[in-house]
mmCIF file of C-alpha atoms and ligand atoms in Angstrom:
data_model
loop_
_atom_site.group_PDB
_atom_site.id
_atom_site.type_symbol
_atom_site.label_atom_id
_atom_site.label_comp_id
_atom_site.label_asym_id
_atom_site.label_seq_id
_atom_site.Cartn_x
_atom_site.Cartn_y
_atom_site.Cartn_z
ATOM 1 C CA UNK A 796 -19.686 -3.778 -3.671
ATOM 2 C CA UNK A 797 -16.189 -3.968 -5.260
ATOM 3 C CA UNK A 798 -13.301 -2.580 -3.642
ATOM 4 C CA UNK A 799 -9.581 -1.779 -5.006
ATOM 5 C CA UNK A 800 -7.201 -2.036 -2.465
ATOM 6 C CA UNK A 801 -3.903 -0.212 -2.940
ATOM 7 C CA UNK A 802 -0.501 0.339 -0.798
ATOM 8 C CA UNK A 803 2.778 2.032 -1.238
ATOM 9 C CA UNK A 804 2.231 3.612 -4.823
ATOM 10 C CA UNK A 805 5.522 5.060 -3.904
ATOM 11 C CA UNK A 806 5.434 8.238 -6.827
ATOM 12 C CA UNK A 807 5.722 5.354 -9.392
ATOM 13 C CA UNK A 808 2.917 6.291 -12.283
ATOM 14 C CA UNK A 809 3.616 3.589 -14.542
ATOM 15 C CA UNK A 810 2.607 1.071 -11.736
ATOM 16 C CA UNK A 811 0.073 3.043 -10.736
ATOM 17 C CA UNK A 812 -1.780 3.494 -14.303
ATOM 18 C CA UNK A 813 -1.345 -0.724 -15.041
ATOM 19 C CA UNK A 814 -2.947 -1.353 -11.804
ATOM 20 C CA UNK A 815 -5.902 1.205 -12.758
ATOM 21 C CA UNK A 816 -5.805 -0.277 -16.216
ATOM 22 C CA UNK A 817 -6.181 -4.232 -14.539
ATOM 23 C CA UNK A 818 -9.259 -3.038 -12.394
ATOM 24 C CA UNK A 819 -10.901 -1.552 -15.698
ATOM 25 C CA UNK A 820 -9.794 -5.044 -17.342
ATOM 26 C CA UNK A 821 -11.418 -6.475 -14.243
ATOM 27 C CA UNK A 822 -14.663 -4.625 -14.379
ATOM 28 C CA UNK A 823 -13.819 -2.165 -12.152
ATOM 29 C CA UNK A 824 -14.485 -1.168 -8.802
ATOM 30 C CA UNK A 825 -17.282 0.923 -6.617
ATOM 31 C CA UNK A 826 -14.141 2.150 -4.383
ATOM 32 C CA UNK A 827 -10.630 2.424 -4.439
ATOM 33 C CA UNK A 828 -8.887 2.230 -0.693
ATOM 34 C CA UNK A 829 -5.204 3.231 -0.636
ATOM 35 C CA UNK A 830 -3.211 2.300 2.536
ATOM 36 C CA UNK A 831 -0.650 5.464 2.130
ATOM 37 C CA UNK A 832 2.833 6.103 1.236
ATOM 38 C CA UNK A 833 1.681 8.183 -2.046
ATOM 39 C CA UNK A 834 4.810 8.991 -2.453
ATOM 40 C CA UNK A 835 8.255 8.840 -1.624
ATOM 41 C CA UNK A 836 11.436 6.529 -3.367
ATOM 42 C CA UNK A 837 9.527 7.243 -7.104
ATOM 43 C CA UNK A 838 9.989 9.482 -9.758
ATOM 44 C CA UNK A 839 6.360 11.256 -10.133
ATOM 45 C CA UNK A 840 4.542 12.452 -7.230
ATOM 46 C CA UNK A 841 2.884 15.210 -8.177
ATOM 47 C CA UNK A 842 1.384 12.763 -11.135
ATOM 48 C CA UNK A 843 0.259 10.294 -8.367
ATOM 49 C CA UNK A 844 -1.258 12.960 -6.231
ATOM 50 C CA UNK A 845 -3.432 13.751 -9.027
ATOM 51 C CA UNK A 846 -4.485 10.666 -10.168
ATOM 52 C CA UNK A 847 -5.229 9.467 -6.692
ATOM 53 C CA UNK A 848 -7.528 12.483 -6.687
ATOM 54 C CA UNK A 849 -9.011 11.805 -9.761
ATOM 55 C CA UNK A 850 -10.157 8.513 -8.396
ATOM 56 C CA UNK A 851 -11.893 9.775 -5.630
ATOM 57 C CA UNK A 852 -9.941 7.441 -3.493
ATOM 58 C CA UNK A 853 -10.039 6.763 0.503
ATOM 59 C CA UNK A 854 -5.963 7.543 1.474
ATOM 60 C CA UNK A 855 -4.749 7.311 4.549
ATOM 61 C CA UNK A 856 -1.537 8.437 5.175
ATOM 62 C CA UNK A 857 2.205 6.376 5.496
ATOM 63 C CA UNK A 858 5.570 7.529 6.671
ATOM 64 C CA UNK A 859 6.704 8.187 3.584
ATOM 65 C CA UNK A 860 3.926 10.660 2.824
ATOM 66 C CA UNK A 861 4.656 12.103 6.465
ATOM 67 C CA UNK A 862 8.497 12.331 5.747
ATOM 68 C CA UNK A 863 7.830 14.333 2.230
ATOM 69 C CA UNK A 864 5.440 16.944 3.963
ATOM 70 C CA UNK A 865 7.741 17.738 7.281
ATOM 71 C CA UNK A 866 5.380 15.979 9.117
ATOM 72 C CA UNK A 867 7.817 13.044 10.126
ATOM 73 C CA UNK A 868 11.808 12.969 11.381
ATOM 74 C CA UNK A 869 14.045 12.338 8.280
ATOM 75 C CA UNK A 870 15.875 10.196 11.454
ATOM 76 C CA UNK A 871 12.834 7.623 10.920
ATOM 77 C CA UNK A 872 14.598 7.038 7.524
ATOM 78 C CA UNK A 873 17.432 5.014 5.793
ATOM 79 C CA UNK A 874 19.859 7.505 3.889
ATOM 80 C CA UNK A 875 18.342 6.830 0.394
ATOM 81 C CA UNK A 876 14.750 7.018 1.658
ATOM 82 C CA UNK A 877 15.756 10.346 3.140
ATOM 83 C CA UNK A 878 17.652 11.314 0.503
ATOM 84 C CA UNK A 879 14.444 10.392 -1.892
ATOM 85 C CA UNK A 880 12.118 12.225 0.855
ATOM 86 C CA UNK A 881 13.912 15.251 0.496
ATOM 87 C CA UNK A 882 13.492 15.357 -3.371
ATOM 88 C CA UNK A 883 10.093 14.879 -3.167
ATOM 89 C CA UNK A 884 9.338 17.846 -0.800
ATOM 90 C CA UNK A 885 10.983 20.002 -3.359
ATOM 91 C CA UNK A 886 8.445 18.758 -6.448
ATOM 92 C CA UNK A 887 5.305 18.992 -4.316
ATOM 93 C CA UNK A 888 3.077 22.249 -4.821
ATOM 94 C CA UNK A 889 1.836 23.673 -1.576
ATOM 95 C CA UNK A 890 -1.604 21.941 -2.626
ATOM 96 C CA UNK A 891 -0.142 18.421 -2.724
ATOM 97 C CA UNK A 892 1.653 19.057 1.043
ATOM 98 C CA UNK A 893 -1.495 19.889 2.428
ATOM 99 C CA UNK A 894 -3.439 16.934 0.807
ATOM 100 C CA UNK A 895 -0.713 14.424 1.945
ATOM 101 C CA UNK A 896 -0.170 16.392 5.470
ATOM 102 C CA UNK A 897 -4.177 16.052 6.030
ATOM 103 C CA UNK A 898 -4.735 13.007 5.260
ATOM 104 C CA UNK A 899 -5.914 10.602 8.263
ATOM 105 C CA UNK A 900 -4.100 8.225 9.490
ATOM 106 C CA UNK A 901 -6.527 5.515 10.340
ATOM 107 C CA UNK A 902 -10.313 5.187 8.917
ATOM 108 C CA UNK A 903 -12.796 2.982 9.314
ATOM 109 C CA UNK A 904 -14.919 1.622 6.427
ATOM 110 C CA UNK A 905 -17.842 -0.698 8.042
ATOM 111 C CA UNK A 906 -15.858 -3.611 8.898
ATOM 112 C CA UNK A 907 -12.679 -2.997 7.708
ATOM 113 C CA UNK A 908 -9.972 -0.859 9.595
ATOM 114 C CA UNK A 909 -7.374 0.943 7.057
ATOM 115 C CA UNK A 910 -3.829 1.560 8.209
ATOM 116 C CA UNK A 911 -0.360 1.933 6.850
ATOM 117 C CA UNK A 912 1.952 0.445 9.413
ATOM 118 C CA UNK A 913 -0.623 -0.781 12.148
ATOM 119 C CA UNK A 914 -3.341 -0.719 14.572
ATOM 120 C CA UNK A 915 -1.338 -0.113 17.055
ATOM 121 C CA UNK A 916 0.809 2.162 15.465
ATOM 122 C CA UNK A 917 -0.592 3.180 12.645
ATOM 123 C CA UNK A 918 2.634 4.849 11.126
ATOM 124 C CA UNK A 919 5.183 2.789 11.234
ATOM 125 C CA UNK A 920 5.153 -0.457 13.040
ATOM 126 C CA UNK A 921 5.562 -3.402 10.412
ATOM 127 C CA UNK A 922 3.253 -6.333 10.810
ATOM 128 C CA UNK A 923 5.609 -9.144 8.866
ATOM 129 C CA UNK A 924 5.383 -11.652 11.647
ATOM 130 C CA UNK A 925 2.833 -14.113 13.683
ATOM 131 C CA UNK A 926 3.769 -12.359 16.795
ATOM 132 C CA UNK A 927 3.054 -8.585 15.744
ATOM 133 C CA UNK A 928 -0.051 -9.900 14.057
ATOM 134 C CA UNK A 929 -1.143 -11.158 17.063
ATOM 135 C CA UNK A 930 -0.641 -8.455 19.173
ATOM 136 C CA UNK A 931 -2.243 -6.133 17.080
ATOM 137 C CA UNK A 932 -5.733 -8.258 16.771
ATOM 138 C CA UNK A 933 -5.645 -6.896 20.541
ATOM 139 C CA UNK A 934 -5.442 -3.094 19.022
ATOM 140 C CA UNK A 935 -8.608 -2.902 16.601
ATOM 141 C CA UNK A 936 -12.254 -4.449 16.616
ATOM 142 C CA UNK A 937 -13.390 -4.679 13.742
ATOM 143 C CA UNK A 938 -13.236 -7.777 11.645
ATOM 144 C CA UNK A 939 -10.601 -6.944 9.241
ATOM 145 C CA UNK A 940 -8.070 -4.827 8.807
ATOM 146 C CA UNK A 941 -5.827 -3.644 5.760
ATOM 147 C CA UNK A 942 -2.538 -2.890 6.187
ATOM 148 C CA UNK A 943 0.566 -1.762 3.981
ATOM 149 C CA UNK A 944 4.165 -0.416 4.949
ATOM 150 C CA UNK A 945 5.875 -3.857 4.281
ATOM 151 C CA UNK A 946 5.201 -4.172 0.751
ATOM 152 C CA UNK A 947 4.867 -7.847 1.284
ATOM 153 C CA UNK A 948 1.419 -9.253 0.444
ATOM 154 C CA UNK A 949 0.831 -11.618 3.413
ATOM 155 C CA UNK A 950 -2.003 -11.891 5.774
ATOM 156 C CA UNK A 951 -2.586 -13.727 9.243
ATOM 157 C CA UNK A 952 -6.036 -14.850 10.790
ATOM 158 C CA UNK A 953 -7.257 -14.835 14.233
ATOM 159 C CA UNK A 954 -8.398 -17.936 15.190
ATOM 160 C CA UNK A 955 -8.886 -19.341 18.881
ATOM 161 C CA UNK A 956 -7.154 -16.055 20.190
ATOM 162 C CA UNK A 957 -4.322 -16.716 18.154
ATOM 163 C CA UNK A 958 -3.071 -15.432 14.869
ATOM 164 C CA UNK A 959 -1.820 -17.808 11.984
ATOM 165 C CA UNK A 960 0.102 -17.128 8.908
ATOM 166 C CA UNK A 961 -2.267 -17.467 5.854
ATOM 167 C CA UNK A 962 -1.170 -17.689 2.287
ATOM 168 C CA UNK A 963 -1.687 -15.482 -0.164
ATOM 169 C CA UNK A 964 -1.748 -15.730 -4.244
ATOM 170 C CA UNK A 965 -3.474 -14.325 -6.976
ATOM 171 C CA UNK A 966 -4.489 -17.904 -7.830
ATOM 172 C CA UNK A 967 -6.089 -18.315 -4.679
ATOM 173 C CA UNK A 968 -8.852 -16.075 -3.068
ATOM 174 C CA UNK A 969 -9.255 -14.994 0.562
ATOM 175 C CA UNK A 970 -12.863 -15.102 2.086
ATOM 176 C CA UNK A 971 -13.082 -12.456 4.790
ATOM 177 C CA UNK A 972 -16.025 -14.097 6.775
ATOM 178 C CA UNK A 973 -15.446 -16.637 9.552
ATOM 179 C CA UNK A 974 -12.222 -15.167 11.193
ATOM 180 C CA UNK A 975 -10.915 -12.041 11.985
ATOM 181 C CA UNK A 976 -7.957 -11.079 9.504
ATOM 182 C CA UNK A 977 -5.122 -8.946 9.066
ATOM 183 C CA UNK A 978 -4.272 -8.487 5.375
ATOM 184 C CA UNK A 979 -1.597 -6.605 3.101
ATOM 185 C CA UNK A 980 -2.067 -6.452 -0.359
ATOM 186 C CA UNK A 981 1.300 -5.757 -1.250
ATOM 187 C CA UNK A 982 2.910 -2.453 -3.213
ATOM 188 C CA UNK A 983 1.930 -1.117 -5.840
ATOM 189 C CA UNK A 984 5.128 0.910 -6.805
ATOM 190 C CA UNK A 985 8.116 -1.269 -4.783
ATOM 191 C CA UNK A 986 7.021 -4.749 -4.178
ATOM 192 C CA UNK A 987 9.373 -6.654 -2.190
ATOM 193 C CA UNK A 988 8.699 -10.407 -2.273
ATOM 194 C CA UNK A 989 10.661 -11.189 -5.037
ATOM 195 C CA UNK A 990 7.780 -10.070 -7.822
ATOM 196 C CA UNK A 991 8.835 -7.262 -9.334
ATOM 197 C CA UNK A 992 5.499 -6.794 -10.835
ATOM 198 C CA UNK A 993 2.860 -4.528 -9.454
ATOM 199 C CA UNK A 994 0.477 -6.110 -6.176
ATOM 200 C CA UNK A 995 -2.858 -4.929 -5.353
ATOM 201 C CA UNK A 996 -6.121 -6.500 -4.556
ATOM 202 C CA UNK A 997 -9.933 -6.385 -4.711
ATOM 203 C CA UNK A 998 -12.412 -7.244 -2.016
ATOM 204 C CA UNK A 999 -15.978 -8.116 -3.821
ATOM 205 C CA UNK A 1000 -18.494 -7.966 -0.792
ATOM 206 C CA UNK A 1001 -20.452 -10.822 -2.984
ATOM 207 C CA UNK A 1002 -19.139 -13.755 -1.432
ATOM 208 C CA UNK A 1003 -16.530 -11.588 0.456
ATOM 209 C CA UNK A 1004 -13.702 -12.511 -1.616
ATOM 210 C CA UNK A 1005 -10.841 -10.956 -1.327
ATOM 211 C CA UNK A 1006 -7.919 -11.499 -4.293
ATOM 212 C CA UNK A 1007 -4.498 -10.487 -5.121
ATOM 213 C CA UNK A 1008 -3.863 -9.510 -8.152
ATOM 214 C CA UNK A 1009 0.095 -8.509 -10.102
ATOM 215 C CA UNK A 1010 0.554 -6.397 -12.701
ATOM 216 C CA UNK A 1011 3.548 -6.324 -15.137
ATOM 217 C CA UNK A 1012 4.211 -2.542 -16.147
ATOM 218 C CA UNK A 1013 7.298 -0.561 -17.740
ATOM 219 C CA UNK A 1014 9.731 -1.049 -14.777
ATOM 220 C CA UNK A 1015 12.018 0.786 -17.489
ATOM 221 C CA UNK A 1016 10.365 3.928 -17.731
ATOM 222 C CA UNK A 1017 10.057 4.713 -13.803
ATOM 223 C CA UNK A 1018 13.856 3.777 -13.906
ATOM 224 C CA UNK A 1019 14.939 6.240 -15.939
ATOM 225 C CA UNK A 1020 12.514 8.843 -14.561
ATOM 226 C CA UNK A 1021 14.653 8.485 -11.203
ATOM 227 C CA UNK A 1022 17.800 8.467 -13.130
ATOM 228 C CA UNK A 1023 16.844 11.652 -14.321
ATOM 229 C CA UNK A 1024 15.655 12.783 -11.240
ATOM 230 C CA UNK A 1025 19.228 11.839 -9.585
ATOM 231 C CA UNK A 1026 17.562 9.342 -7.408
ATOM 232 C CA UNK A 1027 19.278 7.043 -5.743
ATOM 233 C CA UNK A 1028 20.784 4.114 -7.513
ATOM 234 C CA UNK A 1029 19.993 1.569 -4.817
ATOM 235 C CA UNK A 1030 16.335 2.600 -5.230
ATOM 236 C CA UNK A 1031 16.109 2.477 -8.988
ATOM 237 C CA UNK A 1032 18.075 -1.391 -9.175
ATOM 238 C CA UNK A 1033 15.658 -2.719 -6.757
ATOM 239 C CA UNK A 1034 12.757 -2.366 -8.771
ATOM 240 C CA UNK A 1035 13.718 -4.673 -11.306
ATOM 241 C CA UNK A 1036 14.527 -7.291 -9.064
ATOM 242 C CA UNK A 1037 11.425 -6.674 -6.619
ATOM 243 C CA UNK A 1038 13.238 -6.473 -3.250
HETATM 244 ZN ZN1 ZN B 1408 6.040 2.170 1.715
#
């Protein structure tokens, strides 16, 4: 079986349709897993919404997604996410807030766990460092677990009761079979690592590879989507430079 993982699509279509267009490229997939935070800082959610439907994907839900449907203290946000949170309320149809407002926000897919922030808190906690990894190996039991939230790919094993950094490139796959692991494949619509282009991955259960993949789109379009929009301008400039 061939999985699509996907994380913070963040209301940006034009990321969201290259990635789609690279799995096709790919071969495709049996399954497409999203890790939440649908929407939220983008131009299109709405559009997003309905492609994610039309993909039949597994979604969890993310803060973001929370934050757009009243489901989450604007408090919980910086000004510009709230600011962008607020916008997006106001283009969602009363069908979209009750997709995003029901979805779950942890599921379980044989051996893989699916979160946003984390097991232990599957909302919002970030897990960017050894120490939260290894805390939260304590907080789930099965094997793996797929995380988003950062928008940072990165992932950390368990070995010997203790978690370790392990590196992550497209060039380079992951084999999800002797250790337990903790893995995020990045954002799909605001990657912050420096690579502007679009991150995602896909798990093949055939040698249980897992591999990032990034995909250049047309940062320019979303861009001036949000200008239109009257997004913020801190939230339009950092897509270009992928921070
Ligand atoms: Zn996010």
């Amino acid at each position: 079986m061939r999985v699509a993982i996907i994380a913070d699509i963040h209301a940006n279509l034009a990321a969201f349709r290259a990635v789609l267009d690279d799995v096709r490229e790919k071969g495709g997939v049996d399954e497409y897993w999203c890790l939440g935070d649908v929407v939220g800082y983008g131009p299109e959610p709405q559009a997003c919404i309905q492609l994610l439907k039309d993909i039949k994907t597994t979604c969890i839900v993310g803060n973001h997604d929370l934050g757009a449907v009243g489901k989450l203290d604007l408090a919980y946000f910086n000004p510009a996410a709230a600011t962008a949170c607020e916008w997006t309320s106001r283009q969602l149809t009363a069908a979209d807030t009750l997709f995003l407002g029901n979805l779950p926000r942890t599921v379980e897919k044989g051996d893989f766990l699916l979160v946003h922030g984390s097991p232990a808190a599957p909302v919002l906690e970030y897990v960017i460092s050894t120490s939260a990894a290894q805390k939260n190996f304590e907080f789930f039991k099965s094997s793996f677990c797929f995380v988003g939230h950062s928008h940072l790919p990165l992932a950390y094993k368990e070995e010997n009761s203790r978690a370790v950094p392990v590196h992550l490139s497209p060039d380079i796959g992951l084999v999800l079979q002797h250790h337990r692991v903790i893995v995020n494949p990045g954002s799909v619509g605001q990657p912050r690592d420096g690579d502007p282009r679009a991150s995602y991955a896909i798990y093949d259960s055939d040698g249980h590879m897992f591999r990032l993949h990034r995909v250049p789109y047309d940062i320019r379009a979303t861009q001036d989507k949000m200008m239109q929009a009257g997004l913020p301008l801190p939230l339009i400039a950092r897509l270009e430079v992928g921070k």
